[in-house]
Amino acid sequence: MADSADAIRINGTAVEPPGDPRVSLLDLLRERLELHGAKKGCDQGACGACTVLADGERIVSCLALAVQYTGREVVTIEGLTGEDGPHPLQRAFVEHDGFQCGYCTPGQICSAVGMAAELERGVPSYVTDDLAAERIAPGRDEVRERMSGNLCRCGAHNGIVAAITETYGTEAR
Amino acid sequence: MSKPDNTVKDALALGPENWADGEDPLARRRGGRIGAPVSRLDGPLKVRGKAPFAAEFPVEGMAYAALVFSTIAKGRIATLDTAAAEAAPGVVLVMTYRNAPRMRPMQQFDSSEKAGGADTLPIMQDEHVYWNGQPIALVLAETQEQADHAASLVRVTYEPGHAVTSFAEAKANGTDTGDFHGPLHLEIGDAEEALRAAAVSVDVTYRTPPHNHNAIEPHATTLAWHGDELVVHDATQLVTHTAWTLAHIFGVDESQVHVTSPFVGGGFGGKLVAQHQVLGAAAARLAGRPVRIALPREGVYRLIGGRARTEQRVAIGASEEGRFTALIHTGTSATTRHSAWPEPFMLAAHSHYAAETFLLDLQTAYVDMVANGSMRAPGGAVGVYALECTVDEVAAKLGMDPVELRIRNEPATGPTDGRPFSSRHVVEAWRTGAERFGWAGRNPAPGAVRDGEWLVGMGCAAASHPYVRMPGGAARITLTDKGLARVEVAAHDMGMGTETAQTQVAAERLGLEPGQVSFRYGDSALPGLVPAAGSQQSASIGAAVVAAQHALVAELLKLVSDDSPLAGLEADEIGAVNGGLAKLDEPERYESYASILAGAGRDEVSVEASGPPPLEMMNWSMHSFGAMFCEVRVNAVTGETRVSRFLGSIDCGRVLNPKTAGSQLRGGIVMGLGLALMEETQFDERRGRILNASLAEYHVPVHLDVPEIDLIWTDLPDPHAPAGARGIGELGITGAGAAVANAIFNATGKRVRDLPLTPDKLL
């Protein structure tokens, strides 16, 4: 399928939307495209394991119907790994042991990439002191608050936060 | 052959053949690979989303399964109409008790050598319903969407029977003494009398709700029959048991079932054999198609039982000086007739404190519910919570510092079995932990420290978990003519870091660099019965690798040529170093593995051996310990609790890899925070149904709930544990919850004895 408006662009490749309108973006990725990086943890938007980036925004792909993403640019964990190797955040997750089982990890990483863009745009959270700031520093509390939609049951929270704060700035809050 | 060019290390003698009294020479060796903070070997794969989990194995021609769950807790299926489901688009098969193949029930995990089942019920064999949520139909379809839709079309009516769904009724019906590797009852002296006579006493009841594991990867299996051979890609923490259990159920030979589980998205005791693997295999057989059965999150709650509810009496009598004269820990845990798995909360009381008298007892009460089972630190998680909160209550009553009270009651030998400790440095853990945490700055008066609307408090608690090495550990070592070693064990890495740590240990033991060793696991075709359970894998694998190394050295000594420097030596004169073997007291008598194999004209040498029976557990009192310290801030207006600081001061023997070990300990502690503050499986006592079967409504700790968790450890090797290391997988969750609760008491003066400690209870 060429670059028509009816295609979903996934990691730079045009993909035909599924015929069955019930198919979630997550199931399109996992069951039809064999892109298993986005994980299914709850299928109801509660755990964040399926997080991907749609036009740079982090979304839970289990709550996204695939057919709604025609004409949009979707990036999954597979797309974050560049030609020249892993994304710096991927390396930082390994270095800081930001995971154990690895199941929530792709969602955590995609979510953190989307979150960093929100900080850059100055989107405040409830722990932000200066609501008018043009750019918000990724301090520990900002990161912990903003990453709370991504569950980790192994308890790798400290390593995840360390990896994110190291990658996107080290200003402590 | 060549003289080693790098002689920083002496040759390492072989490990003991008998761990009852033997000591592992590796345990005290410093400066090598053990203790190095190596990043996880599978990390690069996991962060790229390339690690294949059970629901991600592609199989040609696969159909997708969906389950229908019963909505009554006990009774019979009266009518079952599957016509609409069968007619729905894409449906391949609707399986119910009417057409399911005849299958034997599972044998329960721990009931025999290789049994791995969660319950003992008939599996879709008749119209009987045993719990609310039991699978009563399975739909197979070409896509998951089609299967899910068709499952919604199955119509069923029931003739309900009388279900026992209230704990009070279950207790009134009569209880049995729990059995967990023996009856859960112990009396030493007359504890009730000693309690009555004690100068100071506390006698209280703690209640803990059911909990669910909530691994983020839901249970999933992709499987295919090839004739009578079954290939299973499963999310499991016991590959060999799963193969045996499925073989037993379907009446095929164990060797005909091949289970792989290279990556598991968290287990925590929940990923054994449950009905979904069995039903998936049955449907695959019936339909003649490979099947993927991936439980939806709700399905995990319906099919996979977690930690059972408990009601615990803890009573402690003490002298004026704080010496315990009586320790009573008794009570009841819920279970089912079809699992009879007690939540053995009183086990920790066997070993925490010296007391003059003991009364420890656990009764099980029978509820009609999904079979409860093992969840991280069975007994320990909720039992240590109740015990350690009660000790805090005694300290408050005595007006004594809780750390000092614990140290005062430190036993000289195993308090209830008299066994010597293999290695116990609890007092050191308390002292160094208290120093680092700033415990001396704690205001002992409850409710005395306030920061704006926040009440601030500090608490502490002891943590413990027994050292376990289950029988059946075995390993294969294959050495190649390039001097590379492959170590193979049917063990598991669900995120514990097994592959990474065991590569380090095996390299050090064999005198190789980690890059020269590969560790293979997660496959039932490999040797050994090594379930990821009881925090025992490091010990089980360690002892098995030692046994295999003995076999390897014996084999190599047969291969050395007459002019080899090793010629004529016995195994006990030899050690491993620098990619080969050397005489222990004459290290210049050395030959590399590659040279030995080349001299013998061999491409590789492969040996397999089993670890000896775990007699060290009989000779010694062996436990991992921790001193947990917590600071909380409790909002005086809203009642919400924030854990602001946490320290675990750990005594677990040798730490094999501080990076992965730290993560495992932190993970347990985080689950302990959840246990204390938010986790509860809400069981509707009227209908027997789990109400919050969802990650949106079962609250686990999220990033904002987790403070920076500080860890220190004694790192003192246990001479009787392989590589000097005792288990750590379950230690963290014990003690952590009590430390939180005790800090809340210090902050607020409120002693809530009913978990979780949610804001409503603290207002």
Coordinates of C-alpha atoms in Angstrom, one line a residue, chain A residues 20 22-24 27 30-32 34 36-42 44 46-47 49 77-78 81 86 90-91 93-97 99-106 108-109 126-127 140-141 143-145 147-148 150-158 160-161, chain B residues 39-40 42-44 46-51 53 55-56 58 64 143 145-146 149 212-218 264-266 268 292 297 375 494-496 642 659-660 663-664 666-667 670-671 679 694-696 698 700-709:
Chain A
D20 CA -12.3 -5.8 11.0
R22 CA -12.8 -4.1 16.2
V23 CA -9.0 -4.6 15.8
S24 CA -7.1 -2.4 18.3
D27 CA -3.6 -6.2 18.2
R30 CA 1.1 -7.9 17.7
E31 CA -1.1 -10.3 15.8
R32 CA -1.0 -9.1 12.3
E34 CA 4.3 -9.5 14.3
H36 CA 5.5 -7.8 19.5
G37 CA 7.4 -5.0 21.3
A38 CA 4.2 -3.3 22.5
K39 CA 2.8 -5.6 25.2
K40 CA -0.7 -6.5 26.3
G41 CA -1.0 -6.3 30.0
C42 CA -4.6 -5.5 30.6
Q44 CA -8.1 -1.7 29.1
A46 CA -4.7 0.5 33.0
C47 CA -1.1 -0.7 32.8
A49 CA 2.5 -1.9 28.7
I77 CA 9.7 0.3 20.5
E78 CA 11.0 -1.4 17.4
T81 CA 16.0 1.5 17.8
P86 CA 19.6 1.6 20.5
Q90 CA 17.2 2.0 25.8
R91 CA 20.9 2.0 26.8
F93 CA 17.5 1.2 31.0
V94 CA 20.1 -1.5 30.6
E95 CA 22.7 0.4 32.6
H96 CA 20.4 1.3 35.5
D97 CA 18.6 -2.1 35.5
F99 CA 13.5 -3.7 34.4
Q100 CA 13.5 -7.2 35.5
C101 CA 11.2 -9.4 33.5
G102 CA 11.2 -6.9 30.6
Y103 CA 7.5 -7.1 29.9
C104 CA 6.5 -3.5 30.8
T105 CA 9.8 -2.2 29.5
P106 CA 8.9 -1.2 25.9
Q108 CA 7.9 2.4 29.9
I109 CA 10.5 3.5 27.3
Y126 CA 0.4 18.4 39.6
V127 CA 3.9 18.4 41.0
R140 CA 12.6 12.8 40.0
D141 CA 9.2 13.8 41.2
V143 CA 9.2 11.7 36.2
R144 CA 7.6 9.6 39.0
E145 CA 4.3 11.5 38.6
M147 CA 5.3 7.8 34.6
S148 CA 2.7 6.5 37.1
N150 CA 3.1 2.6 33.4
L151 CA 2.9 -0.2 35.9
C152 CA 5.9 -2.3 36.8
R153 CA 5.2 -5.3 39.0
C154 CA 8.8 -6.4 39.3
G155 CA 9.5 -3.2 41.2
A156 CA 12.1 -1.7 38.9
H157 CA 10.8 1.8 39.6
N158 CA 14.1 3.2 40.9
I160 CA 13.4 3.3 35.5
V161 CA 13.4 6.8 37.0
Chain B
S39 CA 24.2 -5.6 33.5
R40 CA 21.6 -8.2 32.5
D42 CA 19.3 -10.2 28.1
G43 CA 18.8 -6.5 28.7
P44 CA 19.6 -5.3 25.1
K46 CA 14.3 -6.7 26.3
V47 CA 14.7 -2.9 25.8
R48 CA 14.3 -3.4 22.1
G49 CA 11.1 -5.4 22.6
K50 CA 12.7 -8.4 21.0
A51 CA 12.5 -10.9 23.8
F53 CA 7.2 -14.1 25.4
A55 CA 2.0 -15.3 23.4
E56 CA 4.5 -14.2 20.7
P58 CA 4.3 -17.6 15.7
Y64 CA -7.1 -18.2 19.1
T143 CA -8.9 -14.3 15.3
E145 CA -11.7 -10.7 18.1
Q146 CA -13.9 -13.4 16.7
H149 CA -17.3 -12.1 20.4
N212 CA -3.1 -11.4 43.5
H213 CA 0.3 -11.6 41.8
N214 CA -0.5 -9.3 38.9
A215 CA 2.5 -10.0 36.8
I216 CA 2.2 -7.6 34.0
E217 CA 2.4 -10.4 31.4
P218 CA -1.0 -12.2 31.6
V264 CA 8.4 -14.8 31.5
G265 CA 6.8 -11.5 32.2
G266 CA 6.8 -11.9 36.0
F268 CA 5.7 -14.2 41.7
R292 CA -2.9 -19.6 21.4
R297 CA -6.5 -9.7 32.6
M375 CA 2.4 -15.9 46.0
M494 CA 11.5 -14.4 35.0
G495 CA 13.5 -11.2 35.6
M496 CA 15.5 -12.4 38.6
R642 CA 3.5 8.6 51.4
K659 CA 22.8 -4.8 40.3
T660 CA 20.4 -7.6 39.7
S663 CA 16.6 -5.0 41.8
Q664 CA 15.2 -8.2 43.2
R666 CA 13.8 -3.6 45.8
G667 CA 11.1 -5.5 43.9
V670 CA 7.9 -2.5 46.5
M671 CA 5.4 -5.3 46.7
E679 CA -3.3 -4.2 47.7
S694 CA -8.7 -5.5 36.8
L695 CA -5.4 -3.6 37.1
A696 CA -7.6 -0.4 37.3
Y698 CA -6.6 -3.8 42.1
V700 CA -0.4 -2.0 42.8
P701 CA 2.3 0.6 43.7
V702 CA 3.0 3.0 40.8
H703 CA 6.1 5.2 40.3
L704 CA 4.8 8.0 42.5
D705 CA 4.3 5.5 45.4
V706 CA 7.9 4.2 45.3
P707 CA 10.6 6.3 47.0
E708 CA 14.3 5.8 46.3
I709 CA 15.0 2.5 48.1

